Amino acid sequence: MTSPSGEVRRRRVRAMAPDDRRASLIAATVPLLHECGLDVSTRQIARAAGVAEGTIFGVFPDKGSLVVAALMHALDPRPTVDAIAAIDPGAGLRDRLARAATLINERFSANAHLMAGARRLLFASDAHPDAAARMAEGRERLHSALAALIEPDAALLRRPPGTVARLLLLFCGANSFGPFGDPARFDGDEMVSLLLDGLLVTHRTDRRGDDRC
């Protein structure tokens, strides 16, 4: 912009509101956590966010607070919970569970090292009790969504929907985080078959009449 005297004036860029700045820094931090883990530096974060390093401390008291906020954002179960709730309730129990298991596997596998870091950071000490409580609440939301998916066919199962949901989450967790998951992970269909059918060979040759399973 040029003044009448010919001098060039710089247009002042409006500063972000604190909430917008927080969101921008969190968004820049999440990919770095996937790449670098908890050892990501504030210099790396500032570079990714396109700000001066000191800007971080204008909205976060320290690096740990930013890392925790970014972990909470990355591990928010809402997208998976919403996707489970959107599964067609008219599908059979086996199909519904297989779709849910696939969604959960994808979530766990994509965030496996972030979850490991969060457990180490949040549950190994009492430094972040609010974040630890939010993590526990997120697990329960995921469990509740899965139990609600199972509930319409509770009469077909030997255990209550809540217990079946926990078992499937246990399978998915072991599949993603356990020492025996790599390199051959089990897909959603196989885990649901293991849950509903077990491993014993049966004499039934036709599954088409197996109620809604």
mmCIF file of C-alpha atoms in Angstrom:
data_model
loop_
_atom_site.group_PDB
_atom_site.id
_atom_site.type_symbol
_atom_site.label_atom_id
_atom_site.label_comp_id
_atom_site.label_asym_id
_atom_site.label_seq_id
_atom_site.Cartn_x
_atom_site.Cartn_y
_atom_site.Cartn_z
ATOM 1 C CA MET A 1 0.000 0.000 0.000
ATOM 2 C CA THR A 2 1.539 3.381 -1.032
ATOM 3 C CA SER A 3 0.862 6.682 0.749
ATOM 4 C CA PRO A 4 0.373 10.011 -1.150
ATOM 5 C CA SER A 5 4.017 10.805 -0.402
ATOM 6 C CA GLY A 6 5.134 7.605 -2.088
ATOM 7 C CA GLU A 7 6.037 5.749 1.077
ATOM 8 C CA VAL A 8 5.135 2.047 1.215
ATOM 9 C CA ARG A 9 3.025 1.117 4.202
ATOM 10 C CA ARG A 10 2.697 -2.454 5.457
ATOM 11 C CA ARG A 11 -0.807 -3.696 6.041
ATOM 12 C CA ARG A 12 -1.124 -4.826 9.638
ATOM 13 C CA VAL A 13 -2.247 -8.449 9.929
ATOM 14 C CA ARG A 14 -4.962 -8.865 12.530
ATOM 15 C CA ALA A 15 -3.796 -10.991 15.417
ATOM 16 C CA MET A 16 -5.632 -14.263 15.982
ATOM 17 C CA ALA A 17 -8.001 -14.553 18.906
ATOM 18 C CA PRO A 18 -6.539 -16.785 21.661
ATOM 19 C CA ASP A 19 -8.957 -19.650 20.942
ATOM 20 C CA ASP A 20 -8.130 -19.536 17.233
ATOM 21 C CA ARG A 21 -4.409 -19.443 18.006
ATOM 22 C CA ARG A 22 -4.783 -22.449 20.300
ATOM 23 C CA ALA A 23 -6.649 -24.372 17.605
ATOM 24 C CA SER A 24 -4.016 -23.472 15.015
ATOM 25 C CA LEU A 25 -1.153 -24.631 17.243
ATOM 26 C CA ILE A 26 -2.951 -27.864 18.116
ATOM 27 C CA ALA A 27 -3.592 -28.565 14.422
ATOM 28 C CA ALA A 28 0.103 -28.004 13.666
ATOM 29 C CA THR A 29 1.204 -30.214 16.564
ATOM 30 C CA VAL A 30 -0.854 -33.334 15.814
ATOM 31 C CA PRO A 31 1.071 -34.363 12.630
ATOM 32 C CA LEU A 32 4.345 -33.733 14.455
ATOM 33 C CA LEU A 33 3.281 -36.039 17.272
ATOM 34 C CA HIS A 34 2.677 -38.764 14.691
ATOM 35 C CA GLU A 35 6.115 -38.096 13.215
ATOM 36 C CA CYS A 36 8.242 -37.292 16.261
ATOM 37 C CA GLY A 37 6.273 -38.517 19.256
ATOM 38 C CA LEU A 38 6.367 -36.685 22.565
ATOM 39 C CA ASP A 39 9.890 -35.431 21.845
ATOM 40 C CA VAL A 40 8.613 -32.843 19.362
ATOM 41 C CA SER A 41 10.139 -29.428 20.096
ATOM 42 C CA THR A 42 8.466 -26.049 20.365
ATOM 43 C CA ARG A 43 10.735 -24.888 17.536
ATOM 44 C CA GLN A 44 9.308 -27.581 15.256
ATOM 45 C CA ILE A 45 5.765 -26.696 16.279
ATOM 46 C CA ALA A 46 6.317 -22.973 15.716
ATOM 47 C CA ARG A 47 7.801 -23.633 12.287
ATOM 48 C CA ALA A 48 4.881 -25.860 11.304
ATOM 49 C CA ALA A 49 2.376 -23.279 12.556
ATOM 50 C CA GLY A 50 4.203 -20.396 10.866
ATOM 51 C CA VAL A 51 4.644 -18.403 14.079
ATOM 52 C CA ALA A 52 7.439 -17.288 16.357
ATOM 53 C CA GLU A 53 8.328 -19.791 19.054
ATOM 54 C CA GLY A 54 7.335 -17.331 21.770
ATOM 55 C CA THR A 55 3.803 -17.199 20.361
ATOM 56 C CA ILE A 56 3.194 -20.682 21.765
ATOM 57 C CA PHE A 57 3.647 -19.435 25.307
ATOM 58 C CA GLY A 58 1.137 -16.680 24.797
ATOM 59 C CA VAL A 59 -1.664 -19.264 24.799
ATOM 60 C CA PHE A 60 -0.080 -22.306 26.484
ATOM 61 C CA PRO A 61 1.871 -22.149 29.757
ATOM 62 C CA ASP A 62 4.422 -24.718 28.553
ATOM 63 C CA LYS A 63 5.122 -27.285 25.853
ATOM 64 C CA GLY A 64 3.577 -30.086 27.901
ATOM 65 C CA SER A 65 0.218 -28.333 27.979
ATOM 66 C CA LEU A 66 0.229 -27.972 24.196
ATOM 67 C CA VAL A 67 1.231 -31.610 23.702
ATOM 68 C CA VAL A 68 -1.551 -32.795 26.016
ATOM 69 C CA ALA A 69 -4.116 -30.612 24.206
ATOM 70 C CA ALA A 70 -2.951 -31.995 20.847
ATOM 71 C CA LEU A 71 -3.178 -35.572 22.138
ATOM 72 C CA MET A 72 -6.716 -34.961 23.385
ATOM 73 C CA HIS A 73 -7.664 -33.585 19.974
ATOM 74 C CA ALA A 74 -6.049 -36.450 18.046
ATOM 75 C CA LEU A 75 -7.527 -39.133 20.296
ATOM 76 C CA ASP A 76 -11.036 -37.697 20.493
ATOM 77 C CA PRO A 77 -13.277 -40.741 19.872
ATOM 78 C CA ARG A 78 -16.162 -38.675 18.475
ATOM 79 C CA PRO A 79 -15.557 -39.488 14.766
ATOM 80 C CA THR A 80 -15.485 -43.223 15.501
ATOM 81 C CA VAL A 81 -18.439 -43.031 17.899
ATOM 82 C CA ASP A 82 -20.470 -41.145 15.281
ATOM 83 C CA ALA A 83 -19.507 -43.655 12.578
ATOM 84 C CA ILE A 84 -20.602 -46.563 14.782
ATOM 85 C CA ALA A 85 -23.912 -44.830 15.489
ATOM 86 C CA ALA A 86 -24.428 -44.447 11.725
ATOM 87 C CA ILE A 87 -24.150 -48.199 11.021
ATOM 88 C CA ASP A 88 -27.381 -49.521 9.511
ATOM 89 C CA PRO A 89 -29.453 -50.918 12.400
ATOM 90 C CA GLY A 90 -31.262 -53.170 9.937
ATOM 91 C CA ALA A 91 -28.114 -55.159 9.176
ATOM 92 C CA GLY A 92 -27.541 -58.441 11.017
ATOM 93 C CA LEU A 93 -25.563 -58.535 14.238
ATOM 94 C CA ARG A 94 -22.539 -60.101 12.563
ATOM 95 C CA ASP A 95 -22.409 -57.435 9.855
ATOM 96 C CA ARG A 96 -22.911 -54.600 12.327
ATOM 97 C CA LEU A 97 -20.151 -55.855 14.584
ATOM 98 C CA ALA A 98 -17.758 -56.432 11.673
ATOM 99 C CA ARG A 99 -18.250 -52.855 10.479
ATOM 100 C CA ALA A 100 -17.755 -51.527 13.990
ATOM 101 C CA ALA A 101 -14.640 -53.649 14.516
ATOM 102 C CA THR A 102 -13.185 -52.343 11.251
ATOM 103 C CA LEU A 103 -13.779 -48.749 12.384
ATOM 104 C CA ILE A 104 -12.212 -49.410 15.771
ATOM 105 C CA ASN A 105 -9.238 -51.201 14.229
ATOM 106 C CA GLU A 106 -8.637 -48.240 11.945
ATOM 107 C CA ARG A 107 -8.780 -45.823 14.872
ATOM 108 C CA PHE A 108 -6.500 -47.890 17.081
ATOM 109 C CA SER A 109 -3.970 -48.627 14.339
ATOM 110 C CA ALA A 110 -3.762 -45.009 13.172
ATOM 111 C CA ASN A 111 -3.175 -43.751 16.713
ATOM 112 C CA ALA A 112 -1.312 -46.637 18.327
ATOM 113 C CA HIS A 113 1.859 -44.736 19.192
ATOM 114 C CA LEU A 114 -0.111 -41.654 20.253
ATOM 115 C CA MET A 115 -2.144 -43.789 22.644
ATOM 116 C CA ALA A 116 1.057 -45.293 24.033
ATOM 117 C CA GLY A 117 2.453 -41.794 24.524
ATOM 118 C CA ALA A 118 -0.759 -40.600 26.149
ATOM 119 C CA ARG A 119 -0.750 -43.488 28.611
ATOM 120 C CA ARG A 120 2.848 -42.723 29.519
ATOM 121 C CA LEU A 121 2.246 -38.989 29.843
ATOM 122 C CA LEU A 122 -1.188 -38.981 31.471
ATOM 123 C CA PHE A 123 -1.416 -42.121 33.559
ATOM 124 C CA ALA A 124 2.174 -42.599 34.743
ATOM 125 C CA SER A 125 1.823 -39.538 36.961
ATOM 126 C CA ASP A 126 -0.822 -37.200 38.332
ATOM 127 C CA ALA A 127 0.447 -34.231 36.327
ATOM 128 C CA HIS A 128 -2.632 -33.981 34.071
ATOM 129 C CA PRO A 129 -5.675 -35.310 35.971
ATOM 130 C CA ASP A 130 -8.232 -33.523 33.782
ATOM 131 C CA ALA A 131 -6.773 -34.955 30.591
ATOM 132 C CA ALA A 132 -6.584 -38.446 32.138
ATOM 133 C CA ALA A 133 -10.258 -38.157 33.085
ATOM 134 C CA ARG A 134 -11.134 -37.100 29.539
ATOM 135 C CA MET A 135 -9.268 -40.118 28.159
ATOM 136 C CA ALA A 136 -11.203 -42.435 30.463
ATOM 137 C CA GLU A 137 -14.461 -40.750 29.468
ATOM 138 C CA GLY A 138 -13.595 -41.205 25.794
ATOM 139 C CA ARG A 139 -13.067 -44.931 26.309
ATOM 140 C CA GLU A 140 -16.457 -45.212 27.959
ATOM 141 C CA ARG A 141 -18.133 -43.300 25.121
ATOM 142 C CA LEU A 142 -16.665 -45.769 22.642
ATOM 143 C CA HIS A 143 -17.773 -48.698 24.784
ATOM 144 C CA SER A 144 -21.285 -47.285 25.154
ATOM 145 C CA ALA A 145 -21.639 -46.747 21.392
ATOM 146 C CA LEU A 146 -20.623 -50.341 20.735
ATOM 147 C CA ALA A 147 -22.929 -51.714 23.434
ATOM 148 C CA ALA A 148 -25.841 -49.750 21.952
ATOM 149 C CA LEU A 149 -25.074 -51.272 18.545
ATOM 150 C CA ILE A 150 -25.291 -54.760 20.060
ATOM 151 C CA GLU A 151 -28.340 -54.172 22.273
ATOM 152 C CA PRO A 152 -31.073 -54.975 19.680
ATOM 153 C CA ASP A 153 -29.754 -58.551 19.480
ATOM 154 C CA ALA A 154 -29.047 -59.063 23.168
ATOM 155 C CA ALA A 155 -31.331 -62.118 23.253
ATOM 156 C CA LEU A 156 -28.993 -63.943 20.865
ATOM 157 C CA LEU A 157 -25.983 -63.628 23.166
ATOM 158 C CA ARG A 158 -24.885 -65.499 26.288
ATOM 159 C CA ARG A 159 -23.409 -62.324 27.776
ATOM 160 C CA PRO A 160 -24.859 -58.797 28.155
ATOM 161 C CA PRO A 161 -24.170 -56.277 25.350
ATOM 162 C CA GLY A 162 -21.801 -54.303 27.576
ATOM 163 C CA THR A 163 -19.647 -57.374 28.189
ATOM 164 C CA VAL A 164 -19.646 -58.321 24.497
ATOM 165 C CA ALA A 165 -18.622 -54.751 23.656
ATOM 166 C CA ARG A 166 -15.697 -54.894 26.099
ATOM 167 C CA LEU A 167 -14.551 -58.213 24.665
ATOM 168 C CA LEU A 168 -14.576 -56.845 21.128
ATOM 169 C CA LEU A 169 -12.661 -53.749 22.260
ATOM 170 C CA LEU A 170 -10.187 -56.065 23.978
ATOM 171 C CA PHE A 171 -9.704 -57.990 20.729
ATOM 172 C CA CYS A 172 -9.229 -54.762 18.765
ATOM 173 C CA GLY A 173 -6.804 -53.379 21.322
ATOM 174 C CA ALA A 174 -4.694 -56.530 21.348
ATOM 175 C CA ASN A 175 -4.790 -56.582 17.555
ATOM 176 C CA SER A 176 -3.354 -53.053 17.367
ATOM 177 C CA PHE A 177 -1.180 -52.755 20.469
ATOM 178 C CA GLY A 178 -0.279 -56.311 21.422
ATOM 179 C CA PRO A 179 3.071 -57.960 20.617
ATOM 180 C CA PHE A 180 1.435 -60.532 18.348
ATOM 181 C CA GLY A 181 -0.494 -58.161 16.074
ATOM 182 C CA ASP A 182 2.267 -57.618 13.520
ATOM 183 C CA PRO A 183 2.686 -58.358 10.721
ATOM 184 C CA ALA A 184 -0.575 -60.269 10.239
ATOM 185 C CA ARG A 185 -3.334 -58.288 11.877
ATOM 186 C CA PHE A 186 -6.819 -59.733 11.964
ATOM 187 C CA ASP A 187 -9.564 -57.857 10.170
ATOM 188 C CA GLY A 188 -12.981 -56.982 11.580
ATOM 189 C CA ASP A 189 -14.721 -60.009 10.050
ATOM 190 C CA GLU A 190 -12.282 -62.462 11.579
ATOM 191 C CA MET A 191 -12.378 -60.889 15.019
ATOM 192 C CA VAL A 192 -16.164 -60.954 15.036
ATOM 193 C CA SER A 193 -16.118 -64.573 13.921
ATOM 194 C CA LEU A 194 -13.773 -65.359 16.799
ATOM 195 C CA LEU A 195 -16.062 -63.536 19.215
ATOM 196 C CA LEU A 196 -19.338 -65.071 18.008
ATOM 197 C CA ASP A 197 -18.182 -68.507 16.837
ATOM 198 C CA GLY A 198 -15.084 -69.282 18.866
ATOM 199 C CA LEU A 199 -12.496 -71.618 17.391
ATOM 200 C CA LEU A 200 -14.100 -75.034 17.721
ATOM 201 C CA VAL A 201 -15.151 -76.740 14.513
ATOM 202 C CA THR A 202 -18.902 -77.296 14.512
ATOM 203 C CA HIS A 203 -21.038 -79.692 12.485
ATOM 204 C CA ARG A 204 -23.229 -76.904 11.093
ATOM 205 C CA THR A 205 -22.619 -76.530 7.392
ATOM 206 C CA ASP A 206 -25.169 -73.847 6.594
ATOM 207 C CA ARG A 207 -24.984 -70.526 8.421
ATOM 208 C CA ARG A 208 -27.736 -68.826 6.420
ATOM 209 C CA GLY A 209 -30.430 -69.756 8.907
ATOM 210 C CA ASP A 210 -28.433 -68.560 11.933
ATOM 211 C CA ASP A 211 -30.991 -65.959 13.059
ATOM 212 C CA ARG A 212 -29.708 -62.422 12.499
ATOM 213 C CA CYS A 213 -26.065 -63.262 13.170
#
